[in-house]
mmCIF file of C-alpha atoms and ligand atoms in Angstrom:
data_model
loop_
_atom_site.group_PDB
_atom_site.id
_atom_site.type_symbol
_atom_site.label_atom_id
_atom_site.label_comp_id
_atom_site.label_asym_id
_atom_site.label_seq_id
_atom_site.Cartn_x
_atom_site.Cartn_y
_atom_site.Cartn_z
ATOM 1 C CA UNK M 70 37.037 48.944 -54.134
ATOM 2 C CA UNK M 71 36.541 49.310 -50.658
ATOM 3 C CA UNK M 72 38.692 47.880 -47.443
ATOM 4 C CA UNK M 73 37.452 45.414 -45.238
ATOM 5 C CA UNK M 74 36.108 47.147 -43.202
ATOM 6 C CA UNK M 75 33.083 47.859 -44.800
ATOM 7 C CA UNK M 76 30.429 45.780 -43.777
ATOM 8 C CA UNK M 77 27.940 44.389 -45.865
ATOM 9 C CA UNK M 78 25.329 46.885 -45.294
ATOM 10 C CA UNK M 79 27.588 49.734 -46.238
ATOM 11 C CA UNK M 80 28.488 47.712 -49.904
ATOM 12 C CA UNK M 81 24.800 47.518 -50.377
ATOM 13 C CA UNK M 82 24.754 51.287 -49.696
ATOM 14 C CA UNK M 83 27.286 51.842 -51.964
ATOM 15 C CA UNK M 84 25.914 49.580 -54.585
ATOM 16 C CA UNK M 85 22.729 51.425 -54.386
ATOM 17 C CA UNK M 86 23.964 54.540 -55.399
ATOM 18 C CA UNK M 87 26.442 53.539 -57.826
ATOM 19 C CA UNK M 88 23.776 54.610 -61.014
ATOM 20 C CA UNK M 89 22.371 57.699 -59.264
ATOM 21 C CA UNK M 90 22.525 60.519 -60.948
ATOM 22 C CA UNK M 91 22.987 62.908 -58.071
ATOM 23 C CA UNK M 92 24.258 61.131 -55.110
ATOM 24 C CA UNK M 93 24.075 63.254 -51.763
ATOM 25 C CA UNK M 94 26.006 63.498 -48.810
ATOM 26 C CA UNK M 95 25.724 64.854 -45.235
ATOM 27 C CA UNK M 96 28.915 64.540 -43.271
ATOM 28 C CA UNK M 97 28.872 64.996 -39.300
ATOM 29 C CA UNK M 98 31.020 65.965 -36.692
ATOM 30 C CA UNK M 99 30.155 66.835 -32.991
ATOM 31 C CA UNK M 100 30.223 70.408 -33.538
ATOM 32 C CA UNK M 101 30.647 71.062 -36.931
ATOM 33 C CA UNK M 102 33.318 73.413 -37.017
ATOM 34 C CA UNK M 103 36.271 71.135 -37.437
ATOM 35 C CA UNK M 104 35.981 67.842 -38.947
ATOM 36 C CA UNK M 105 32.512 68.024 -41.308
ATOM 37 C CA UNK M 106 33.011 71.030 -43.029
ATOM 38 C CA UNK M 107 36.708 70.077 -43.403
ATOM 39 C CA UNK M 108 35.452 66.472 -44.868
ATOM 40 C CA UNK M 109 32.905 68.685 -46.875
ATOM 41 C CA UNK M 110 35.693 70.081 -48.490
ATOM 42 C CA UNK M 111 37.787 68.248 -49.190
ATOM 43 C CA UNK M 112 35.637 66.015 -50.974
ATOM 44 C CA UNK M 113 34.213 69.165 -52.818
ATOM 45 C CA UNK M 114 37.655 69.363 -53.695
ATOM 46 C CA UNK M 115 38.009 66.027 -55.154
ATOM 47 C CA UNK M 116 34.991 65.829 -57.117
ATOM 48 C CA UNK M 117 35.740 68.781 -58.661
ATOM 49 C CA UNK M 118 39.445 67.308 -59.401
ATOM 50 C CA UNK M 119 37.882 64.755 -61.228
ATOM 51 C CA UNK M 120 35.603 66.311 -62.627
ATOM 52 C CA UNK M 121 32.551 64.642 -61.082
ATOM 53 C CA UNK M 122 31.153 67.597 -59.100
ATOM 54 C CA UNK M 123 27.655 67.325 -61.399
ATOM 55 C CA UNK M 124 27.156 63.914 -59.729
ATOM 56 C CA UNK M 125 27.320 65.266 -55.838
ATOM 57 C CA UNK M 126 25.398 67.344 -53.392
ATOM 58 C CA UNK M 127 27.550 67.607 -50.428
ATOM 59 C CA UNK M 128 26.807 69.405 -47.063
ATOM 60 C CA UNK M 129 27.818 68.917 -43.437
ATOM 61 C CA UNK M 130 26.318 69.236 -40.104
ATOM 62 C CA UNK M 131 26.420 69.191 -36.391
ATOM 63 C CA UNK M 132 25.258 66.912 -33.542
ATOM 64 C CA UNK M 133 25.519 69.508 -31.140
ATOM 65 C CA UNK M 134 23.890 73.622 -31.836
ATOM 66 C CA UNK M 135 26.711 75.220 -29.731
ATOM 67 C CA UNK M 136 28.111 76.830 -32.971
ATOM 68 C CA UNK M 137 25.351 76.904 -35.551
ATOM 69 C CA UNK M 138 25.956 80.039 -38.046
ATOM 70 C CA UNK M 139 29.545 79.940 -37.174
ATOM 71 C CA UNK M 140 32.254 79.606 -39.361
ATOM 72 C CA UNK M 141 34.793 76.335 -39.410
ATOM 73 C CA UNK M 142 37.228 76.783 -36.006
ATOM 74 C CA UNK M 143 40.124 79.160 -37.234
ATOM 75 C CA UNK M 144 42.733 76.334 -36.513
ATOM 76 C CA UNK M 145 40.670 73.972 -39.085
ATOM 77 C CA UNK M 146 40.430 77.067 -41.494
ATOM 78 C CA UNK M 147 44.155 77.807 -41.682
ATOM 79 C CA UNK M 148 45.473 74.121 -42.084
ATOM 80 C CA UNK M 149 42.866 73.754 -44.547
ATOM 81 C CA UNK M 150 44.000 76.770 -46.505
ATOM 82 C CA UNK M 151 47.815 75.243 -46.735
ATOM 83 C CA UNK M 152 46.372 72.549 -48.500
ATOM 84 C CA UNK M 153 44.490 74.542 -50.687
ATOM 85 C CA UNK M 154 40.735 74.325 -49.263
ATOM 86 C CA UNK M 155 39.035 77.629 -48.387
ATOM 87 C CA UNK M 156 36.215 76.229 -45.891
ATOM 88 C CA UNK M 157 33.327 78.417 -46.100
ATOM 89 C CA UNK M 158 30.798 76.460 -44.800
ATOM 90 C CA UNK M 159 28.571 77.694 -41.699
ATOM 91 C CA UNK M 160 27.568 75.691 -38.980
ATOM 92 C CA UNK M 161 24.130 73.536 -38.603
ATOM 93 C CA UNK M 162 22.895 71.038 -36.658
ATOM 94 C CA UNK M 163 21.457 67.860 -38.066
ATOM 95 C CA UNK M 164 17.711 67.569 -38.242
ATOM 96 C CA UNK M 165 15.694 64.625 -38.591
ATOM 97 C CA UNK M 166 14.555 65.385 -42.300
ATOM 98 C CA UNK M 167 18.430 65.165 -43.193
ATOM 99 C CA UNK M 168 17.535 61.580 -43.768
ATOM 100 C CA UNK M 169 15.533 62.107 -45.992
ATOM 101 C CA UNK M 170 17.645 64.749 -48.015
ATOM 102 C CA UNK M 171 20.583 62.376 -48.456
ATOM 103 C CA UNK M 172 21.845 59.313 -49.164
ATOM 104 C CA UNK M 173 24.439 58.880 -47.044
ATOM 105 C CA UNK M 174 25.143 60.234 -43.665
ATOM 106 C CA UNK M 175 29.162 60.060 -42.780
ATOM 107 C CA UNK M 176 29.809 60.224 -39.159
ATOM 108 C CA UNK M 177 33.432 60.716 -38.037
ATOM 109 C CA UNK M 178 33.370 58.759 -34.589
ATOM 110 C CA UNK M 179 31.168 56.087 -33.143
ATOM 111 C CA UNK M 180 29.322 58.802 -30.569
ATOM 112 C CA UNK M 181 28.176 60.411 -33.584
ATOM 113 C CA UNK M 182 27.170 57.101 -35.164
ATOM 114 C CA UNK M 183 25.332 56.422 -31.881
ATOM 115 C CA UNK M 184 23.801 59.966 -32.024
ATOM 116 C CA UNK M 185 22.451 59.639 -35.593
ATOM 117 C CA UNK M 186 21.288 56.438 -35.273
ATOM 118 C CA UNK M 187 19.130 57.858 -32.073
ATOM 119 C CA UNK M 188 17.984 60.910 -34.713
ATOM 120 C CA UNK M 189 17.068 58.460 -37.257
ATOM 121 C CA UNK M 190 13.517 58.188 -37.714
ATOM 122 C CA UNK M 191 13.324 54.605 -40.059
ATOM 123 C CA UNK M 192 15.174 51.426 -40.619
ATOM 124 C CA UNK M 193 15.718 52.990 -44.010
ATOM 125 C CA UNK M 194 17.569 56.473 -42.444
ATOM 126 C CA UNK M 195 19.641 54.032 -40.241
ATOM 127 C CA UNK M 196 21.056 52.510 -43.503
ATOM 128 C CA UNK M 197 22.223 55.484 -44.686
ATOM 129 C CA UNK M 198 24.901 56.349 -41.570
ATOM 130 C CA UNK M 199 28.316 55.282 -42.556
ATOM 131 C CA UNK M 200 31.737 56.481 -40.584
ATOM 132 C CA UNK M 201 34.468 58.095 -42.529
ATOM 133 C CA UNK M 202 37.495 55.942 -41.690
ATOM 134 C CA UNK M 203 35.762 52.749 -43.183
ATOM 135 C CA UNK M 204 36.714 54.158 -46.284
ATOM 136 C CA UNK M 205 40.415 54.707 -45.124
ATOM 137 C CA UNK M 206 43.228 52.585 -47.036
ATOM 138 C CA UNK M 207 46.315 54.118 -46.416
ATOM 139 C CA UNK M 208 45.227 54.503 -42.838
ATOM 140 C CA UNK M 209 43.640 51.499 -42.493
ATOM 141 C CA UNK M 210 43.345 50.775 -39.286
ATOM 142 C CA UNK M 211 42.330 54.045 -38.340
ATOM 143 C CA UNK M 212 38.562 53.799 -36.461
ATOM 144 C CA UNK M 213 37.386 57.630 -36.074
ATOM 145 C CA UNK M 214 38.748 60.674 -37.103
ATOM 146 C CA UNK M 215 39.414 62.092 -33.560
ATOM 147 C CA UNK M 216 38.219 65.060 -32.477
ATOM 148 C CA UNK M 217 40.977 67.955 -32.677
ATOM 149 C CA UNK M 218 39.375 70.505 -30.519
ATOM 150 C CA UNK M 219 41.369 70.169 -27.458
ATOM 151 C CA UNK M 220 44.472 69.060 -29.759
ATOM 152 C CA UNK M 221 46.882 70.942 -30.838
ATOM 153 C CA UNK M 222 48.026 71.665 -34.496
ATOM 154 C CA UNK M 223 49.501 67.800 -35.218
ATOM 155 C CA UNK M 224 45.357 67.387 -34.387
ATOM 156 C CA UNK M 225 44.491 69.219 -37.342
ATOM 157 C CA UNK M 226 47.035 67.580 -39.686
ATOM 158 C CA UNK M 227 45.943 64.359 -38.610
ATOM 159 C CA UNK M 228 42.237 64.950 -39.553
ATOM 160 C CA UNK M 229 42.895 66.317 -43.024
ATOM 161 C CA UNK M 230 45.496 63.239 -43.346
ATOM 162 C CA UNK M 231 42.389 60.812 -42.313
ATOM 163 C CA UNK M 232 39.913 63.025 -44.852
ATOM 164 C CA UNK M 233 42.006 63.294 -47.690
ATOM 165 C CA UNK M 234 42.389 58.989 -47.594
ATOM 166 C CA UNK M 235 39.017 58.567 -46.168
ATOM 167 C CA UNK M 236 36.935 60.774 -48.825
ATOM 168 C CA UNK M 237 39.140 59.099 -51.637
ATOM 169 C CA UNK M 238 38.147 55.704 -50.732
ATOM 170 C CA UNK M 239 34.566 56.964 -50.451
ATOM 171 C CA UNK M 240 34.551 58.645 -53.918
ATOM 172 C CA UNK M 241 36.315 56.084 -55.941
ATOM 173 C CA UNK M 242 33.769 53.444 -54.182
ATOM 174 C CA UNK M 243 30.838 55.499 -55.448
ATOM 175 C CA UNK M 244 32.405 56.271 -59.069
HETATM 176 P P1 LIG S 406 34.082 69.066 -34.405
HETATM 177 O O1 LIG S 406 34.904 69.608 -33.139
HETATM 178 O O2 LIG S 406 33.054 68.083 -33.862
HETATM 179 O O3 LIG S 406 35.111 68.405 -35.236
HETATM 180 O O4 LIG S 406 33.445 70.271 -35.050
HETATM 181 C C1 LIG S 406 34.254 70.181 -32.043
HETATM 182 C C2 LIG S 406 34.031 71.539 -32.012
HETATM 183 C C3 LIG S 406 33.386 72.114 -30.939
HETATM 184 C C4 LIG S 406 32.969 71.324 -29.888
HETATM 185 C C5 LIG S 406 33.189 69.968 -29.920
HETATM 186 C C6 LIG S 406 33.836 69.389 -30.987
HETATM 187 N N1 LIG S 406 32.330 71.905 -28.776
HETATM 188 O O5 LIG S 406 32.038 71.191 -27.808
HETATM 189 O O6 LIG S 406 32.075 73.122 -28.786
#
């Protein structure tokens, strides 16, 4: 089940996928140091959880290069950890053959939708860029999970909040 704001391309997405055995994901963030890799895992975290984690590939990625090699922002790291997520992911920016490498590209604001969809190379990579808080039910109305970096720590809690309800959404619409 998904909320309604997923529109009807997305539910095709979705539906497209459902009987894959390996379903892959790429999620984005501006820089990816704060909200991708913390999307990456939590959902890591959830598939495990439920014992699904055969079924996924799941990776993130930057728009931007400014912190490629890094690891996740310290600030992201340690409100991760208090949840129990160890993010060890380091930074890339998204390249073109991404699209090819997964099916599904999660963006966490509308600039990064716009951004991929400039990146994407075919009708058919366009389909696959989705944004996280579509798949958000207990925040519902929620349209982007906002960028923390200038935020202070409330910032943080509020994108793991968003993640945790977003990538739940996501996962149980896939499974
Ligand atoms: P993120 O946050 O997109 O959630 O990783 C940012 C991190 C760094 C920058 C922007 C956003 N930056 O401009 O360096």
């Amino acid at each position: 089940m998904v909320n309604h704001k997923v529109n009807h391309k997305t539910i095709e997405l979705i539906n497209s996928l459902k009987g894959k055995e390996k379903i892959k994901i790429l999620f984005v963030c501006l820089g990816n140091i704060c909200r991708s890799p913390a999307a990456q895992g939590v959902m890591e975290a959830l598939v495990a959880e439920r014992g699904v984690a055969n079924r996924f590939e799941i990776d993130s990625a930057g728009i931007g290069g400014w912190h490629v090699g890094d690891l996740p922002d310290k600030r992201m790291r340690v409100h991760a950890s208090r949840r129990g997520l160890e993010l060890t992911h380091r930074a890339r920016q998204v390249r073109p053959y991404d699209f090819g490498e997964f099916d599904m590209v999660v963006a966490m604001d509308d600039n990064n939708v716009e951004e991929l969809l400039d990146r994407a190379r075919t009708p058919e990579d366009e389909r696959k860029i989705v944004r996280m808080t579509d798949f958000a039910r207990h925040h519902a109305g929620a349209e982007s999970v906002p960028d923390p970096y200038y935020e202070g720590a409330e910032g943080f809690e509020l994108v793991l909040d968003l993640l945790e309800d977003s990538c739940s959404g996501l996962l149980d619409a896939l499974t």
